[in-house]
PDB file of C-alpha atoms in Angstrom:
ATOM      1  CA  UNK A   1     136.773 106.989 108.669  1.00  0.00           C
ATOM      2  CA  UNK A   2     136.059 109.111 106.158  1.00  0.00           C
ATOM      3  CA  UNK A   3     137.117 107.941 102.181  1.00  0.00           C
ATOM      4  CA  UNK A   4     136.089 110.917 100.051  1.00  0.00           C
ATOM      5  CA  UNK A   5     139.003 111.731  99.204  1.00  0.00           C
ATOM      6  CA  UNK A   6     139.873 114.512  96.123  1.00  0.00           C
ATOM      7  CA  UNK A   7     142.188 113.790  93.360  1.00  0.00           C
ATOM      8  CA  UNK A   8     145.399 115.135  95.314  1.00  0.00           C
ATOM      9  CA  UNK A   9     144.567 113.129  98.245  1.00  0.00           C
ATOM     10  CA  UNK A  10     144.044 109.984  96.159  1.00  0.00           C
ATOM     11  CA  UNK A  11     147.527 110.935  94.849  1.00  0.00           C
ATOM     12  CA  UNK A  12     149.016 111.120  97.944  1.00  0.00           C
ATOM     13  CA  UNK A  13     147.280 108.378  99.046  1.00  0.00           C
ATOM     14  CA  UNK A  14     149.350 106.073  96.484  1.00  0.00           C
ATOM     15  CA  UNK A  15     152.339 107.357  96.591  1.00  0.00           C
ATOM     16  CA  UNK A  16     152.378 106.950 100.572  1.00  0.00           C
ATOM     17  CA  UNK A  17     151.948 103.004  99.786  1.00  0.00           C
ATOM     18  CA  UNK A  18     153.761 102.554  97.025  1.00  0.00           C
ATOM     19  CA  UNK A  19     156.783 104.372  98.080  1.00  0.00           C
ATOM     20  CA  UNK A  20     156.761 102.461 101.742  1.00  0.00           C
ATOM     21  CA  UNK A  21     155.795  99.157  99.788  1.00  0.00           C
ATOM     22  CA  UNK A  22     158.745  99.451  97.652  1.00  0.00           C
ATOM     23  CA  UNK A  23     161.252 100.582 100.897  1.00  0.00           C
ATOM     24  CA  UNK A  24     160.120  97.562 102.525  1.00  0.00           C
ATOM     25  CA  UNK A  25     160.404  95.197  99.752  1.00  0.00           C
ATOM     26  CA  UNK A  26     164.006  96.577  98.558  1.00  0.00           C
ATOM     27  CA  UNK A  27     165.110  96.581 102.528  1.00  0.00           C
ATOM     28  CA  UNK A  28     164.160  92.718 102.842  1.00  0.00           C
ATOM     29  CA  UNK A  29     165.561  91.952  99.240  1.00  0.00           C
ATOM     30  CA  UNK A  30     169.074  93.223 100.731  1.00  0.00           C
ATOM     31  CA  UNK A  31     168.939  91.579 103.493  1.00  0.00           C
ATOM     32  CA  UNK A  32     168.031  88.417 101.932  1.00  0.00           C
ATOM     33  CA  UNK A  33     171.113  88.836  98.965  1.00  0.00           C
ATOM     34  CA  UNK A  34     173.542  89.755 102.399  1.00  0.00           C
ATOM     35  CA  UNK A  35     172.367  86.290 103.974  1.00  0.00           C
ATOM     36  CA  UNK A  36     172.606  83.975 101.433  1.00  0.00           C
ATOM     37  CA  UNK A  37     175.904  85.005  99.196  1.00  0.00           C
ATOM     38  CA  UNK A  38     176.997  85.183 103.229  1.00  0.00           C
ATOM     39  CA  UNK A  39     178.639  88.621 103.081  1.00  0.00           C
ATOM     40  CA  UNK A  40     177.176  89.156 106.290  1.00  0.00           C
ATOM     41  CA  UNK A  41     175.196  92.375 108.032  1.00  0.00           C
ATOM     42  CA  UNK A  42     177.180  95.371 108.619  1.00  0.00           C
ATOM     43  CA  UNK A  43     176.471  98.370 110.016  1.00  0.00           C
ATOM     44  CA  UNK A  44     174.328  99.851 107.172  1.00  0.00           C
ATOM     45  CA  UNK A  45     172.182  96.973 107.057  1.00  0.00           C
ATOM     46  CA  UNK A  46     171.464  97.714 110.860  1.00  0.00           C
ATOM     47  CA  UNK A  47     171.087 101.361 110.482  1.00  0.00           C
ATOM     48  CA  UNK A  48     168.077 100.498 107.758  1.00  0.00           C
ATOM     49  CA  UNK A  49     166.746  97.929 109.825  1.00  0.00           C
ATOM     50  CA  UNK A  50     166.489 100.880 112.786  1.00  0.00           C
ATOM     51  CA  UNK A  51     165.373 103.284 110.443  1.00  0.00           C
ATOM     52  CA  UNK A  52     162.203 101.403 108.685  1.00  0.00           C
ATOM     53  CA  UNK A  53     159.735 101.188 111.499  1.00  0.00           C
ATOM     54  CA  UNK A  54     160.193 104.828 111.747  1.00  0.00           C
ATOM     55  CA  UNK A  55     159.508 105.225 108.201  1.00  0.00           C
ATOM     56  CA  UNK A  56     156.543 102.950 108.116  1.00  0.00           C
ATOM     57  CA  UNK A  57     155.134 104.828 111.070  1.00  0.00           C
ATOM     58  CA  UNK A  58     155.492 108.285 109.443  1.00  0.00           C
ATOM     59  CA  UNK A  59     154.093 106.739 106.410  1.00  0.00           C
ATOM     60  CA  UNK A  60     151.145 105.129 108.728  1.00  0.00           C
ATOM     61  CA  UNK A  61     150.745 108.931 110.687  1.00  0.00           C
ATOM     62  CA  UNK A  62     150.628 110.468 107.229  1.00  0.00           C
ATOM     63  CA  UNK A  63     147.622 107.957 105.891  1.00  0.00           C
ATOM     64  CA  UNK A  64     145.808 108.427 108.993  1.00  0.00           C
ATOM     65  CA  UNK A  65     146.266 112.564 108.649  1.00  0.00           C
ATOM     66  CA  UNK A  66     145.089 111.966 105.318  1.00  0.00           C
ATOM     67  CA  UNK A  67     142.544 109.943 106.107  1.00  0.00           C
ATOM     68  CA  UNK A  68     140.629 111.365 108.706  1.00  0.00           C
ATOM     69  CA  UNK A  69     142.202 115.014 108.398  1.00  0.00           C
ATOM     70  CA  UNK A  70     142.635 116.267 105.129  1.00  0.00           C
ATOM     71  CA  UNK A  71     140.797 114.672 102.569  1.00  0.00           C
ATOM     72  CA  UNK A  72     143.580 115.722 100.167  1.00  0.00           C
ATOM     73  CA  UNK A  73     143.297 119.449 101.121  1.00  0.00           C
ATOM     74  CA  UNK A  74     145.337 121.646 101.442  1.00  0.00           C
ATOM     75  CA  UNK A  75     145.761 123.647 104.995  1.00  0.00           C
ATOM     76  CA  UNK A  76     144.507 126.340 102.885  1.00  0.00           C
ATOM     77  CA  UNK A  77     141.622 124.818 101.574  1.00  0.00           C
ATOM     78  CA  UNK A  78     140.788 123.518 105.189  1.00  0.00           C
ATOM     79  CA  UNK A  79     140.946 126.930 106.906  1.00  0.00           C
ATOM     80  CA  UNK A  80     138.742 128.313 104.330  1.00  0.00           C
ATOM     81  CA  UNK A  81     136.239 125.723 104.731  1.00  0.00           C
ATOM     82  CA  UNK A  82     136.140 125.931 108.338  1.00  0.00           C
ATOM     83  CA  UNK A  83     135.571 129.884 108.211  1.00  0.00           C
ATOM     84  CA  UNK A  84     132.909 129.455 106.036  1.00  0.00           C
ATOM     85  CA  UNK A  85     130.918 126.972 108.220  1.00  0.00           C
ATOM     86  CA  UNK A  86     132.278 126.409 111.852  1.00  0.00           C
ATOM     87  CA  UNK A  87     131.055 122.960 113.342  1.00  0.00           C
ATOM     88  CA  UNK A  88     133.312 119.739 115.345  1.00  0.00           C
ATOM     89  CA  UNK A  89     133.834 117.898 112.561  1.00  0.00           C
ATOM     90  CA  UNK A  90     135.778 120.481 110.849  1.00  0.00           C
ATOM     91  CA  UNK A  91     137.621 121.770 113.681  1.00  0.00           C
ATOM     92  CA  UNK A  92     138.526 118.175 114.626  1.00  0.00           C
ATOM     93  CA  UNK A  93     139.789 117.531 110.565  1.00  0.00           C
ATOM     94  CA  UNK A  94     141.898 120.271 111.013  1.00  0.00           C
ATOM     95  CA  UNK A  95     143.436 118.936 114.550  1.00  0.00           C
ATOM     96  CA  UNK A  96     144.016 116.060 112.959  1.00  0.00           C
ATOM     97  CA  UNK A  97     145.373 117.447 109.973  1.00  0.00           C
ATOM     98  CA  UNK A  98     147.989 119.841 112.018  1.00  0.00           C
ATOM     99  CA  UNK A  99     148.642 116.748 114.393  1.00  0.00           C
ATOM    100  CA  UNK A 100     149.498 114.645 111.350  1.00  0.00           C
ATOM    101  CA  UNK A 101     151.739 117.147 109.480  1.00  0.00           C
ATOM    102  CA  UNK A 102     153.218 118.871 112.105  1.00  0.00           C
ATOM    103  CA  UNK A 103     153.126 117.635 115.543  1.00  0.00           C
ATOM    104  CA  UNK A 104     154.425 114.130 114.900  1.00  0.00           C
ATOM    105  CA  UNK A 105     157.023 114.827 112.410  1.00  0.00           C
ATOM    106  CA  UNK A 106     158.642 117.560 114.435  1.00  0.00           C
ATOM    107  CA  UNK A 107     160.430 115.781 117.035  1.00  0.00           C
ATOM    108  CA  UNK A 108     161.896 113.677 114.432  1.00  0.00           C
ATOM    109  CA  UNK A 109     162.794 116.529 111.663  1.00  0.00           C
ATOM    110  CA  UNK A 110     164.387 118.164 115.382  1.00  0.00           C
ATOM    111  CA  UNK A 111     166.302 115.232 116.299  1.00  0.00           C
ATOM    112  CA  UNK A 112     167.569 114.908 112.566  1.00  0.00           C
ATOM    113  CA  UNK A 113     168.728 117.953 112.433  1.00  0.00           C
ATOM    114  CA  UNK A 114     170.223 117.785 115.332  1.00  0.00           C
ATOM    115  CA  UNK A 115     172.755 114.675 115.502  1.00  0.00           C
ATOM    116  CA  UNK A 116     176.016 115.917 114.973  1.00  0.00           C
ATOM    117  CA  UNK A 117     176.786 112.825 112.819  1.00  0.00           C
ATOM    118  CA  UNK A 118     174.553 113.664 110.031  1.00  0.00           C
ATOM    119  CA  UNK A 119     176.665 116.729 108.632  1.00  0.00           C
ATOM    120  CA  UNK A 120     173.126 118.559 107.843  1.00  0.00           C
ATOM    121  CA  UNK A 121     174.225 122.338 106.646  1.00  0.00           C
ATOM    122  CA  UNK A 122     172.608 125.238 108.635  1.00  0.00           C
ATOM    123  CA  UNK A 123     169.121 126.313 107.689  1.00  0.00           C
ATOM    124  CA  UNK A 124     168.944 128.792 104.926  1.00  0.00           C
ATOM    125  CA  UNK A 125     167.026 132.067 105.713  1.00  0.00           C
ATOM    126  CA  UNK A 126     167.180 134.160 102.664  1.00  0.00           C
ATOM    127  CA  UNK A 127     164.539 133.383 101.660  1.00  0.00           C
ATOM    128  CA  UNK A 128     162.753 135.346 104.814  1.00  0.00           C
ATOM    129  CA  UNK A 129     164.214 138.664 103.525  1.00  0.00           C
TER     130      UNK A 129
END
């Protein structure tokens, strides 16, 4: 595993664990305060209990992209680097980069968009003109 990671990586790196730290911390400090003043766990409560090992997985696939993809590039960055001198390792950092950002969060961002319960509006595509 590599660990050289540059400044936006580091970045990244934190936020990642300090924003799923603090999810995970706030989740359990509801359910806690629903136990014991005994207003009991309603639907919500469930819905967030679904919902976090989802979250701490994407988190998880976004470290490991990070990690062993990126370095804190950007696909840019990557690309250019792997024009510039071809070899394995850099073809495999950008699988692994693409298989991070892309391939694993699509079925979910898909699925999302797609539940009729969610009231998502349509895409906006003005921005392609």
């Amino acid at each position: 595993m590599t660990m050289d990671l540059n400044e936006t990586g580091k970045e990244r790196l934190g936020t990642a664990i300090n924003c799923c730290s603090i999810a995970v911390m706030a989740a359990a400090l509801r359910f806690w305060c629903k136990i014991s003043s005994k207003h009991g766990i309603h639907a919500e409560d469930w819905w967030i209990l679904a919902v976090m090992p989802i979250y701490i997985g994407a988190t998880a696939d976004d470290i490991w992209g990070l990690l062993r993809g990126s370095n804190g590039q950007e696909i840019g960055e990557i690309t250019a680097e792997l024009l510039r001198d071809p070899s394995p390792e850099k073809v495999q950092s950008l699988g692994n980069f693409l298989k991070a950002q892309y391939i694993d969060f699509f079925p979910l961002a898909i699925c999302a968009y797609r539940c009729p319960h969610l009231h998502l509006p349509p895409i906006s595509t003005h921005f392609l003109n």
